[in-house]
Coordinates of C-alpha atoms and ligand atoms in Angstrom, one line a residue:
X8 CA -15.6 6.5 27.9
X9 CA -17.0 7.2 24.6
X10 CA -18.7 10.3 23.3
X11 CA -20.8 10.9 20.3
X12 CA -19.3 13.1 17.6
X13 CA -21.2 16.2 16.9
X14 CA -22.4 16.3 13.3
X15 CA -21.4 20.0 12.8
X16 CA -17.7 19.1 13.2
X17 CA -17.8 17.1 10.1
X18 CA -18.9 19.5 7.4
X19 CA -15.7 20.3 5.7
X20 CA -16.5 21.5 2.3
X21 CA -15.2 24.9 1.2
X22 CA -15.9 26.5 -2.1
X23 CA -12.5 25.4 -3.3
X24 CA -13.6 21.7 -3.3
X25 CA -15.2 20.4 -6.4
X26 CA -19.0 20.5 -6.4
X27 CA -19.3 16.7 -6.6
X28 CA -17.3 16.3 -3.5
X29 CA -19.5 18.8 -1.7
X30 CA -22.5 16.7 -2.6
X31 CA -20.8 13.5 -1.4
X32 CA -20.0 15.1 1.9
X33 CA -23.6 16.0 2.5
X34 CA -24.6 12.5 1.5
X35 CA -22.4 11.0 4.1
X36 CA -23.6 13.4 6.8
X37 CA -26.0 10.7 8.1
X38 CA -23.1 8.6 9.1
X39 CA -21.5 11.2 11.3
X40 CA -24.3 11.5 13.6
X41 CA -23.8 7.9 14.7
X42 CA -20.0 7.8 14.7
X43 CA -18.5 7.2 18.1
X44 CA -15.2 8.6 19.0
X45 CA -13.0 7.8 21.9
X46 CA -11.9 10.6 24.2
X47 CA -8.4 11.3 25.4
X48 CA -8.6 8.9 28.3
X49 CA -8.7 5.8 26.2
X50 CA -7.7 6.8 22.8
X51 CA -5.9 9.2 20.5
X52 CA -6.9 12.8 20.2
X53 CA -5.3 15.7 18.5
X54 CA -3.2 16.5 21.5
X55 CA -2.2 13.0 22.2
X56 CA -0.6 12.8 18.8
X57 CA 1.4 15.9 19.6
X58 CA -0.8 18.2 17.6
X59 CA -1.5 21.1 19.9
X60 CA -1.1 24.1 17.7
X61 CA -3.4 25.3 15.0
X62 CA -3.0 23.7 11.6
X63 CA -2.1 26.1 9.0
X64 CA -1.6 24.8 5.5
X65 CA 1.6 26.5 4.4
X66 CA 1.3 27.0 0.7
X67 CA 4.4 28.7 -0.5
X68 CA 5.1 29.7 -4.0
X69 CA 7.8 27.0 -3.9
X70 CA 5.2 24.3 -3.2
X71 CA 3.1 25.5 -6.1
X72 CA 5.8 24.1 -8.3
X73 CA 5.3 20.4 -8.8
X74 CA 8.4 18.4 -8.0
X75 CA 9.2 15.3 -10.0
X76 CA 7.6 12.3 -8.2
X77 CA 9.3 13.2 -5.0
X78 CA 12.6 12.0 -6.1
X79 CA 14.7 15.0 -7.0
X80 CA 14.0 18.6 -7.4
X81 CA 15.4 19.2 -10.8
X82 CA 12.8 18.2 -13.3
X83 CA 9.3 18.9 -12.2
X84 CA 6.3 20.2 -14.1
X85 CA 3.7 22.6 -13.0
X86 CA 0.2 22.1 -11.7
X87 CA -1.9 25.1 -10.5
X88 CA -3.3 24.8 -7.1
X89 CA -6.7 26.0 -6.2
X90 CA -6.9 29.6 -5.0
X91 CA -6.8 29.8 -1.2
X92 CA -8.3 32.9 0.4
X93 CA -7.5 34.0 4.0
X94 CA -11.0 33.3 5.3
X95 CA -11.1 29.9 3.7
X96 CA -7.8 29.1 5.3
X97 CA -9.1 29.9 8.7
X98 CA -12.2 27.8 8.3
X99 CA -10.3 24.9 6.8
X100 CA -7.9 25.1 9.8
X101 CA -10.8 24.7 12.3
X102 CA -12.5 22.0 10.3
X103 CA -9.3 20.1 9.8
X104 CA -8.5 20.2 13.5
X105 CA -12.0 18.8 14.3
X106 CA -11.8 16.2 11.6
X107 CA -8.5 14.8 12.9
X108 CA -9.9 14.8 16.5
X109 CA -12.9 12.8 15.3
X110 CA -11.4 9.9 13.4
X111 CA -13.0 6.7 14.8
X112 CA -9.7 5.0 15.7
X113 CA -10.1 1.3 16.5
X114 CA -13.8 1.0 15.4
X115 CA -15.5 -2.1 16.6
X116 CA -17.6 -2.6 13.5
X117 CA -17.7 -1.5 9.9
X118 CA -21.0 0.3 10.5
X119 CA -19.0 2.9 12.5
X120 CA -17.1 3.9 9.3
X121 CA -20.0 5.4 7.3
X122 CA -20.1 2.9 4.5
X123 CA -23.4 1.7 3.0
X124 CA -25.3 -1.1 4.6
X125 CA -25.1 -3.3 1.4
X126 CA -21.3 -3.1 1.6
X127 CA -21.3 -4.1 5.3
X128 CA -23.4 -7.1 4.4
X129 CA -20.9 -8.2 1.7
X130 CA -18.1 -7.8 4.1
X131 CA -19.9 -10.0 6.6
X132 CA -20.4 -12.7 4.0
X133 CA -16.7 -12.7 3.4
X134 CA -16.0 -13.0 7.1
X135 CA -14.9 -9.4 7.6
X136 CA -16.7 -8.1 10.7
X137 CA -14.2 -5.8 12.4
X138 CA -12.2 -3.2 10.6
X139 CA -8.5 -3.2 11.2
X140 CA -7.0 -0.1 12.9
X141 CA -5.8 1.4 9.6
X142 CA -9.2 0.9 8.0
X143 CA -10.9 2.6 11.0
X144 CA -8.7 5.7 10.4
X145 CA -8.6 5.7 6.6
X146 CA -12.1 4.9 5.5
X147 CA -13.9 8.0 7.1
X148 CA -11.0 10.2 6.1
X149 CA -11.2 9.2 2.5
X150 CA -15.0 9.5 2.6
X151 CA -14.4 13.1 3.6
X152 CA -12.7 13.6 0.3
X153 CA -9.3 14.1 1.7
X154 CA -6.1 13.2 -0.2
X155 CA -4.2 10.8 1.9
X156 CA -1.1 8.7 2.3
X157 CA -2.0 5.5 4.1
X158 CA 0.9 4.0 6.0
X159 CA 0.6 0.9 8.1
X160 CA 2.6 -2.3 8.5
X161 CA 2.4 -5.1 5.9
X162 CA -0.7 -7.3 6.1
X163 CA -2.7 -4.8 8.1
X164 CA -5.5 -4.5 5.5
X165 CA -4.5 -1.4 3.5
X166 CA -6.3 -2.6 0.4
X167 CA -9.8 -2.6 2.0
X168 CA -8.9 0.8 3.6
X169 CA -9.1 2.4 0.2
X170 CA -11.4 0.0 -1.6
X171 CA -14.3 0.5 0.8
X172 CA -14.6 4.2 0.5
X173 CA -14.3 3.9 -3.3
X174 CA -17.1 1.3 -3.5
X175 CA -19.2 3.5 -1.1
X176 CA -19.3 6.2 -3.8
X177 CA -19.0 4.4 -7.2
X178 CA -20.3 1.1 -8.6
X179 CA -23.4 -0.9 -7.8
X180 CA -22.9 -1.0 -4.0
X181 CA -22.6 2.7 -3.5
X182 CA -24.6 4.6 -0.9
X183 CA -28.1 5.3 -2.2
X184 CA -27.5 9.1 -2.3
X185 CA -24.4 8.8 -4.6
X186 CA -25.7 9.4 -8.1
X187 CA -23.3 9.1 -11.0
X188 CA -19.8 10.3 -10.4
X189 CA -16.9 10.1 -12.7
X190 CA -17.0 12.0 -15.9
X191 CA -20.6 12.6 -15.6
X192 CA -20.9 16.1 -17.1
X193 CA -24.2 17.9 -17.0
X194 CA -26.2 14.9 -18.3
X195 CA -24.8 12.6 -15.6
X196 CA -23.9 10.1 -18.4
X197 CA -20.7 8.3 -17.6
X198 CA -18.0 8.9 -20.2
X199 CA -14.9 7.2 -18.6
X200 CA -13.6 5.3 -15.6
X201 CA -14.2 6.6 -12.1
X202 CA -11.3 5.1 -10.2
X203 CA -7.8 4.2 -11.4
X204 CA -5.8 1.9 -9.1
X205 CA -2.1 1.6 -10.0
X206 CA 0.2 -1.2 -8.7
X207 CA 3.8 -1.9 -9.5
X208 CA 3.4 -5.6 -10.5
X209 CA 0.9 -7.7 -12.4
X210 CA 0.5 -10.0 -9.4
X211 CA -0.4 -7.2 -7.1
X212 CA -2.7 -5.7 -9.7
X213 CA -4.5 -9.0 -10.1
X214 CA -4.7 -9.5 -6.3
X215 CA -6.3 -6.1 -5.9
X216 CA -8.9 -7.0 -8.7
X217 CA -9.7 -10.2 -6.7
X218 CA -10.2 -8.2 -3.6
X219 CA -12.7 -5.9 -5.4
X220 CA -14.4 -8.9 -6.9
X221 CA -14.7 -10.5 -3.5
X222 CA -16.7 -7.5 -2.2
X223 CA -18.6 -6.7 -5.4
X224 CA -19.7 -10.4 -6.0
X225 CA -19.2 -12.2 -9.3
X226 CA -22.4 -10.7 -10.7
X227 CA -20.8 -7.3 -10.6
X228 CA -17.3 -8.3 -11.6
X229 CA -17.4 -6.3 -14.9
X230 CA -17.4 -3.1 -12.8
X231 CA -13.7 -3.6 -12.3
X232 CA -11.2 -4.4 -15.0
X233 CA -7.5 -5.3 -14.8
X234 CA -5.1 -3.5 -17.1
X235 CA -1.9 -5.2 -16.3
X236 CA 1.1 -5.5 -18.6
X237 CA 2.0 -8.8 -20.2
X238 CA -1.7 -9.5 -20.9
X239 CA -3.3 -9.1 -24.3
X240 CA -3.8 -5.4 -24.9
X241 CA -6.4 -5.7 -27.7
X242 CA -8.5 -7.8 -25.4
X243 CA -8.2 -5.2 -22.7
X244 CA -9.2 -2.5 -25.1
X245 CA -12.3 -4.4 -26.3
X246 CA -13.3 -5.1 -22.7
X247 CA -13.0 -1.4 -21.9
X248 CA -15.3 -0.6 -24.8
X249 CA -17.8 -3.3 -24.1
X250 CA -18.0 -3.3 -20.3
X251 CA -17.3 0.4 -19.6
X252 CA -15.9 -0.5 -16.1
X253 CA -16.1 2.1 -13.4
X254 CA -12.8 0.9 -11.9
X255 CA -9.6 -0.1 -13.5
X256 CA -6.6 -1.7 -11.8
X257 CA -3.3 -2.0 -13.5
X258 CA 0.4 -1.5 -13.9
X259 CA 1.8 2.0 -14.8
X260 CA 3.0 1.1 -18.3
X261 CA -0.2 -0.4 -19.5
X262 CA -2.5 2.2 -18.0
X263 CA -0.3 5.0 -19.5
X264 CA -0.3 3.3 -22.9
X265 CA -4.1 2.9 -23.0
X266 CA -4.6 6.4 -21.7
X267 CA -2.2 7.9 -24.3
X268 CA -4.0 6.0 -27.1
X269 CA -7.4 7.3 -26.0
X270 CA -8.8 3.8 -25.2
X271 CA -8.9 4.5 -21.5
X272 CA -10.8 7.7 -20.7
X273 CA -9.5 8.7 -17.3
X274 CA -9.5 12.5 -17.3
X275 CA -12.8 12.6 -15.4
X276 CA -11.7 10.0 -13.0
X277 CA -12.6 10.7 -9.3
X278 CA -10.0 8.5 -7.5
X279 CA -6.4 7.9 -8.3
X280 CA -4.8 5.2 -6.0
X281 CA -1.1 4.5 -6.0
X282 CA -0.6 1.2 -4.2
X283 CA 3.0 0.6 -3.1
X284 CA 3.6 4.2 -3.9
X285 CA 7.3 4.3 -2.9
X286 CA 8.0 1.7 -5.5
X287 CA 5.8 3.4 -8.1
X288 CA 7.8 6.6 -7.6
X289 CA 11.1 4.9 -8.2
X290 CA 13.1 5.5 -11.3
X291 CA 11.8 2.4 -13.2
X292 CA 8.3 3.9 -13.5
X293 CA 9.1 7.5 -13.8
X294 CA 7.9 8.3 -17.3
X295 CA 4.6 6.3 -17.0
X296 CA 3.9 7.8 -13.6
X297 CA 4.4 11.3 -14.9
X298 CA 1.8 10.7 -17.5
X299 CA -0.6 9.2 -15.1
X300 CA -0.3 11.9 -12.5
X301 CA -0.7 14.5 -15.3
X302 CA -3.7 13.0 -16.9
X303 CA -5.8 10.8 -14.6
X304 CA -8.5 12.8 -13.1
X305 CA -7.4 16.0 -14.7
X306 CA -9.6 17.2 -17.5
X307 CA -7.4 18.4 -20.3
X308 CA -7.6 22.0 -21.2
X309 CA -9.7 22.8 -18.2
X310 CA -9.1 25.9 -16.2
X311 CA -7.8 24.5 -13.0
X312 CA -9.2 27.5 -11.1
X313 CA -12.7 27.3 -12.5
X314 CA -15.6 25.7 -10.8
X315 CA -16.3 24.0 -14.1
X316 CA -13.4 21.7 -13.2
X317 CA -15.6 19.4 -11.2
X318 CA -13.4 16.4 -11.8
X319 CA -10.5 17.2 -9.5
X320 CA -9.4 13.7 -8.5
X321 CA -8.8 12.5 -5.0
X322 CA -5.3 11.1 -4.6
X323 CA -4.7 8.1 -2.3
X324 CA -1.2 6.8 -1.8
X325 CA -0.5 3.6 0.0
X326 CA 2.5 1.7 1.3
X327 CA 4.0 0.1 4.4
X328 CA 7.1 2.1 3.8
X329 CA 6.8 5.9 3.4
X330 CA 10.1 7.6 2.9
X331 CA 10.1 11.4 2.8
X332 CA 10.2 11.4 -1.0
X333 CA 6.6 10.1 -0.9
X334 CA 5.6 12.9 1.5
X335 CA 7.1 15.4 -0.9
X336 CA 5.3 13.9 -3.9
X337 CA 2.0 13.9 -2.0
X338 CA 2.4 17.5 -1.2
X339 CA 3.1 18.3 -4.8
X340 CA 0.4 16.2 -6.4
X341 CA -2.3 16.2 -3.8
X342 CA -4.4 18.8 -2.1
X343 CA -3.5 19.3 1.6
X344 CA -3.0 15.6 2.1
X345 CA -3.0 13.8 5.4
X346 CA -0.8 11.0 6.6
X347 CA -3.2 8.3 7.9
X348 CA -1.7 5.6 10.1
X349 CA -3.3 3.0 12.3
X350 CA -3.8 5.2 15.3
X351 CA -2.7 8.6 14.0
X352 CA -3.7 11.1 11.4
X353 CA -1.5 14.1 10.7
X354 CA -1.2 16.8 8.1
X355 CA 1.9 16.4 6.0
X356 CA 2.8 20.0 6.8
X357 CA 3.8 18.8 10.3
X358 CA 6.3 16.2 8.9
X359 CA 9.9 17.0 8.2
X360 CA 12.6 14.9 6.6
X361 CA 14.6 12.7 9.1
X362 CA 18.3 13.5 9.4
X363 CA 20.0 11.2 7.0
X364 CA 22.6 8.9 8.6
X365 CA 25.7 8.0 6.8
X366 CA 26.5 4.4 6.4
X367 CA 29.7 3.3 8.1
X368 CA 31.0 1.6 4.9
X369 CA 30.8 4.7 2.8
X370 CA 31.1 8.4 3.7
X371 CA 28.9 9.4 0.8
X372 CA 26.1 6.8 0.7
X373 CA 23.2 7.8 2.9
X374 CA 21.6 4.9 4.7
X375 CA 17.8 4.6 4.7
X376 CA 16.2 6.6 7.5
X377 CA 15.0 3.9 9.9
X378 CA 11.7 5.4 10.9
X379 CA 10.3 4.9 7.4
X380 CA 10.7 1.2 7.8
X381 CA 10.5 0.5 11.5
X382 CA 6.7 0.9 11.5
X383 CA 6.3 -1.3 8.5
X384 CA 6.9 -4.6 10.2
X385 CA 4.1 -6.7 11.8
X386 CA 4.7 -6.8 15.5
X387 CA 4.3 -10.6 15.9
X388 CA 7.1 -11.6 13.6
X389 CA 10.1 -13.6 14.9
X390 CA 13.4 -12.8 13.1
X391 CA 16.4 -15.2 13.0
X392 CA 19.6 -15.6 11.0
X393 CA 21.8 -18.5 10.4
X394 CA 25.5 -18.5 9.3
X395 CA 26.5 -21.2 6.9
X396 CA 28.8 -21.9 4.0
X397 CA 27.3 -21.2 0.5
X398 CA 27.1 -24.9 -0.4
X399 CA 25.0 -25.6 2.7
X400 CA 22.4 -22.9 2.2
X401 CA 19.8 -25.2 0.5
X402 CA 20.2 -27.9 3.1
X403 CA 19.8 -25.4 5.9
X404 CA 16.7 -24.2 4.2
X405 CA 15.3 -27.7 4.1
X406 CA 16.2 -28.3 7.8
X407 CA 14.5 -25.1 8.8
X408 CA 11.3 -26.0 7.0
X409 CA 11.2 -29.3 8.8
X410 CA 12.2 -27.9 12.2
X411 CA 9.5 -25.3 12.1
X412 CA 7.1 -27.6 10.2
X413 CA 6.3 -24.7 8.0
X414 CA 3.5 -25.2 5.5
X415 CA 3.7 -22.2 3.2
X416 CA 7.2 -21.0 2.7
X417 CA 8.4 -18.1 0.5
X418 CA 12.1 -18.1 -0.3
X419 CA 13.7 -14.9 -1.7
X420 CA 16.7 -14.9 -3.9
X421 CA 18.3 -12.3 -6.1
X422 CA 19.1 -14.1 -9.4
X423 CA 16.9 -16.2 -11.6
X424 CA 19.5 -18.9 -12.5
X425 CA 20.4 -19.7 -8.9
X426 CA 16.7 -19.6 -8.0
X427 CA 16.0 -22.4 -10.6
X428 CA 18.9 -24.4 -9.1
X429 CA 17.3 -24.1 -5.6
X430 CA 14.0 -25.4 -6.9
X431 CA 15.7 -28.3 -8.5
X432 CA 17.6 -29.2 -5.4
X433 CA 14.5 -28.9 -3.1
X434 CA 12.5 -31.1 -5.5
X435 CA 15.4 -33.6 -5.5
X436 CA 15.2 -33.8 -1.7
X437 CA 11.4 -34.4 -1.8
X438 CA 10.2 -30.9 -1.0
X439 CA 7.5 -29.6 -3.3
X440 CA 8.8 -26.3 -4.7
X441 CA 8.1 -23.9 -7.6
X442 CA 9.8 -20.9 -9.1
X443 CA 8.1 -17.4 -9.5
X444 CA 9.9 -14.6 -11.4
X445 CA 9.6 -12.2 -14.2
X446 CA 10.9 -14.5 -16.9
X447 CA 7.8 -16.7 -16.6
X448 CA 4.8 -15.7 -18.7
X449 CA 1.6 -14.3 -17.2
X450 CA -0.1 -17.7 -17.3
X451 CA 2.9 -19.5 -15.7
X452 CA 3.0 -17.0 -12.9
X453 CA -0.6 -17.2 -12.1
X454 CA -0.6 -21.0 -12.2
X455 CA 2.3 -21.2 -9.9
X456 CA 0.7 -18.7 -7.5
X457 CA -2.5 -20.7 -7.5
X458 CA -0.7 -23.9 -6.7
X459 CA 1.2 -22.3 -3.9
X460 CA -2.0 -20.8 -2.4
X461 CA -3.9 -24.1 -2.6
X462 CA -1.1 -26.0 -0.9
X463 CA 0.1 -28.1 -3.9
X464 CA 3.5 -26.4 -3.7
X465 CA 5.0 -26.0 -0.2
X466 CA 8.0 -23.7 -1.1
X467 CA 7.8 -20.8 -3.5
X468 CA 11.2 -19.7 -4.6
X469 CA 11.0 -16.2 -5.9
X470 CA 12.7 -12.8 -6.3
X471 CA 11.9 -9.1 -5.5
X472 CA 8.8 -9.5 -7.8
X473 CA 6.9 -11.1 -4.9
X474 CA 8.2 -8.9 -2.1
X475 CA 5.5 -6.3 -2.3
X476 CA 1.8 -6.9 -1.7
X477 CA 1.7 -10.7 -2.2
X478 CA -1.0 -11.8 0.2
X479 CA -1.0 -15.5 1.1
X480 CA -2.6 -15.4 4.5
X481 CA -1.2 -18.8 5.6
X482 CA 2.4 -18.1 4.8
X483 CA 4.2 -19.0 8.0
X484 CA 7.9 -18.7 7.0
X485 CA 9.9 -16.3 4.9
X486 CA 13.5 -17.2 4.1
X487 CA 16.1 -14.8 2.7
X488 CA 18.5 -17.2 0.9
X489 CA 20.1 -14.1 -0.6
X490 CA 20.3 -10.9 1.4
X491 CA 17.9 -8.1 0.6
X492 CA 19.5 -4.9 -0.7
X493 CA 18.4 -2.8 2.2
X494 CA 16.0 -2.5 5.2
X495 CA 13.1 -1.5 3.1
X496 CA 13.4 -4.6 0.9
X497 CA 13.9 -6.7 4.1
X498 CA 10.7 -5.2 5.5
X499 CA 8.6 -5.9 2.4
X500 CA 9.9 -9.5 2.1
X501 CA 9.4 -10.2 5.8
X502 CA 5.9 -8.8 5.5
X503 CA 4.7 -11.8 3.4
X504 CA 4.3 -13.7 6.6
X505 CA 2.6 -12.7 9.9
X506 CA -0.3 -11.2 8.0
X507 CA -3.2 -9.6 9.9
X508 CA -1.9 -10.5 13.3
X509 CA -0.8 -14.1 12.6
X510 CA 2.5 -15.6 13.7
X511 CA 5.3 -15.7 11.3
X512 CA 9.0 -16.4 11.1
X513 CA 11.7 -14.7 9.0
X514 CA 15.0 -16.5 8.6
X515 CA 18.0 -15.0 6.8
X516 CA 20.6 -17.6 5.8
X517 CA 23.9 -15.9 5.2
X518 CA 27.6 -16.5 4.8
X519 CA 30.1 -15.3 7.3
X520 CA 31.1 -12.4 5.1
X521 CA 27.5 -11.2 5.1
X522 CA 26.9 -11.1 8.8
X523 CA 27.7 -7.4 9.0
X524 CA 24.6 -6.7 6.8
X525 CA 22.4 -8.6 9.3
X526 CA 23.8 -6.5 12.1
X527 CA 23.0 -3.3 10.1
X528 CA 19.4 -4.5 9.4
X529 CA 18.9 -5.1 13.1
X530 CA 20.1 -1.6 13.9
X531 CA 18.1 0.1 11.2
X532 CA 14.9 -1.8 11.8
X533 CA 15.2 -1.8 15.6
X534 CA 14.4 -5.5 15.9
X535 CA 16.1 -8.4 17.5
X536 CA 17.4 -10.9 14.9
X537 CA 18.6 -13.9 16.8
X538 CA 21.4 -16.1 15.6
X539 CA 20.3 -19.7 15.3
X540 CA 21.1 -23.1 13.9
X541 CA 19.2 -26.3 13.4
X542 CA 20.2 -29.2 15.7
X543 CA 18.3 -32.6 15.8
X544 CA 15.4 -31.2 13.9
X545 CA 15.0 -28.1 16.2
X546 CA 15.7 -24.4 15.8
X547 CA 18.3 -23.6 18.5
X548 CA 19.4 -20.1 19.5
X549 CA 23.2 -19.7 19.4
X550 CA 25.9 -17.1 20.0
X551 CA 27.1 -15.4 16.8
X552 CA 30.7 -16.2 17.8
X553 CA 29.9 -19.9 17.9
X554 CA 28.1 -19.8 14.6
X555 CA 31.1 -18.0 13.0
X556 CA 33.5 -20.5 14.5
X557 CA 31.6 -23.5 13.1
X558 CA 31.7 -22.1 9.6
X559 CA 35.4 -21.1 9.5
Ligands
LIG606 N1 -11.1 -6.2 8.5 C1 -10.6 -7.3 8.1 N2 -11.0 -8.5 8.7 C2 -10.4 -9.7 8.2 N3 -9.5 -9.8 7.2 C3 -9.1 -8.7 6.6 C4 -9.6 -7.4 7.0 N4 -9.1 -6.5 6.2 C5 -8.2 -7.1 5.4 N5 -8.3 -8.4 5.6 C6 -7.5 -9.5 4.9 O1 -6.1 -9.3 5.4 C7 -5.2 -9.7 4.4 C8 -4.1 -8.6 4.3 O2 -4.7 -7.4 3.7 P1 -3.9 -6.5 2.7 O3 -3.3 -7.4 1.6 O4 -4.8 -5.4 2.3 O5 -2.7 -6.0 3.6 P2 -1.7 -4.8 3.3 O6 -1.6 -3.9 4.5 O7 -2.1 -4.1 2.0 O8 -0.3 -5.6 3.1 P3 1.0 -5.2 2.2 O9 1.6 -4.0 2.8 O10 1.8 -6.4 2.4 O11 0.5 -5.0 0.8 C9 -6.0 -9.9 3.1 O12 -6.1 -11.3 2.9 C10 -7.4 -9.3 3.4 O13 -8.4 -9.9 2.7

């Protein structure tokens, strides 16, 4: 049974929202009258996701202090929140409740999501006709100007989940009622970029650009510009000046650099997207991310409480793995953010940190809370491990590729030197292989990736660089030739296969002394990882004891 959503439920804007957002809301009102929503008999409602009580945003004086990127509480800096009166609180509570009830989970077509017709046509041309579950939940929520964390398993289409609402509002395909945007000022003249997308690696940055270009069409490709590290900075600066892109996609270091030098004007930016947010909030990116979060979409010197500050950005955080540190960071940097999952939308206020388990090997090292990663694995994946001696690892890899007749294989290792050796050995055995790692130049990396994607290279031997975001739809086998450091890394590596509902196999080839790590991964990820070996060209399930006996 389906029922039409009443349009009145969907007006959300309070005075505390920036004026531009208010305009956008009314501009999308047309969509809401046609949105269909499933009732509690066949879909998720507020109560079915365990959300019975009224939602009350708890803004404590403690939360007004910004914590440092959700990592520790010792070195934050402060951002003022918008004033929040009692009557506003009440109305937001009611609106928020209705809004969560009305998310069109599992939409059957993109037209249910409220994006402009021209975008739907482009999607159709690319063969995208039905939104994925996470897109159904995220697109309308972002269009309602909500700050969000999007969490869903690898390969479930999270990129389009934020790209579509952004292109609905800015750029040449936006809805006809969306005028200007960005740093428009009174004159409506654009002064800077309107959306900044940050990704932790060049490869992922370039992949996101390609996804934008796919939808925008080549004629509009100057609307989006990549600002990744390793590429020529002067050329990027010139392109920014000449093309005045509405959207930039890049790595934290390069975006922070260009923003600090004044070449990238991002204060008036409307959207800040952090893709692979848990990685971006890690120690490696800390300084650059501080700068970005402080400056992008925050007009300098503006009174944060004044209505004149129209350019309050919308914050969108994305990852398959969302540990509580990300939730904490979103609460600090966002405005009443929601956690958007494939079939569930909840306010962050309702989430609490999981109890931290202690690892058996050390009384002081906390192990990763499992729930953060359990939901990140595509359901159709098959997981195996194989116990061999170190000197037999490459041969086992080769036998596995032949046994499964795998066509697009990604092999993960931890050290560049050993990685090169493996490529050499595979090539010597007649398997077309190539290496991909940080020591290669930008050109070398993109050439290798191209060759892998077009099938010239069958086995891509790589390191953690490719574990996140890399989207090669046909990848049918992921092999851990070296163990991942923890379950989060296992999940991201594994997620390179089985994308968007396809089948995929993950094989971990380990030595006897490493078997305990596999057991731990099984437990933390709550998945079966079957012990196997390769006999007469076939993958055969075996008892762990037998496997251990044969290697000792
Ligand atoms: N609605 C759709 N219909 C068909 N294909 C889609 C749809 N949405 C996304 N895709 C395709 O699915 C693939 C995976 O999408 P995407 O890379 O966004 O996944 P992801 O969830 O971000 O994965 P990861 O967590 O590994 O980064 C891409 O090739 C994308 O073009």
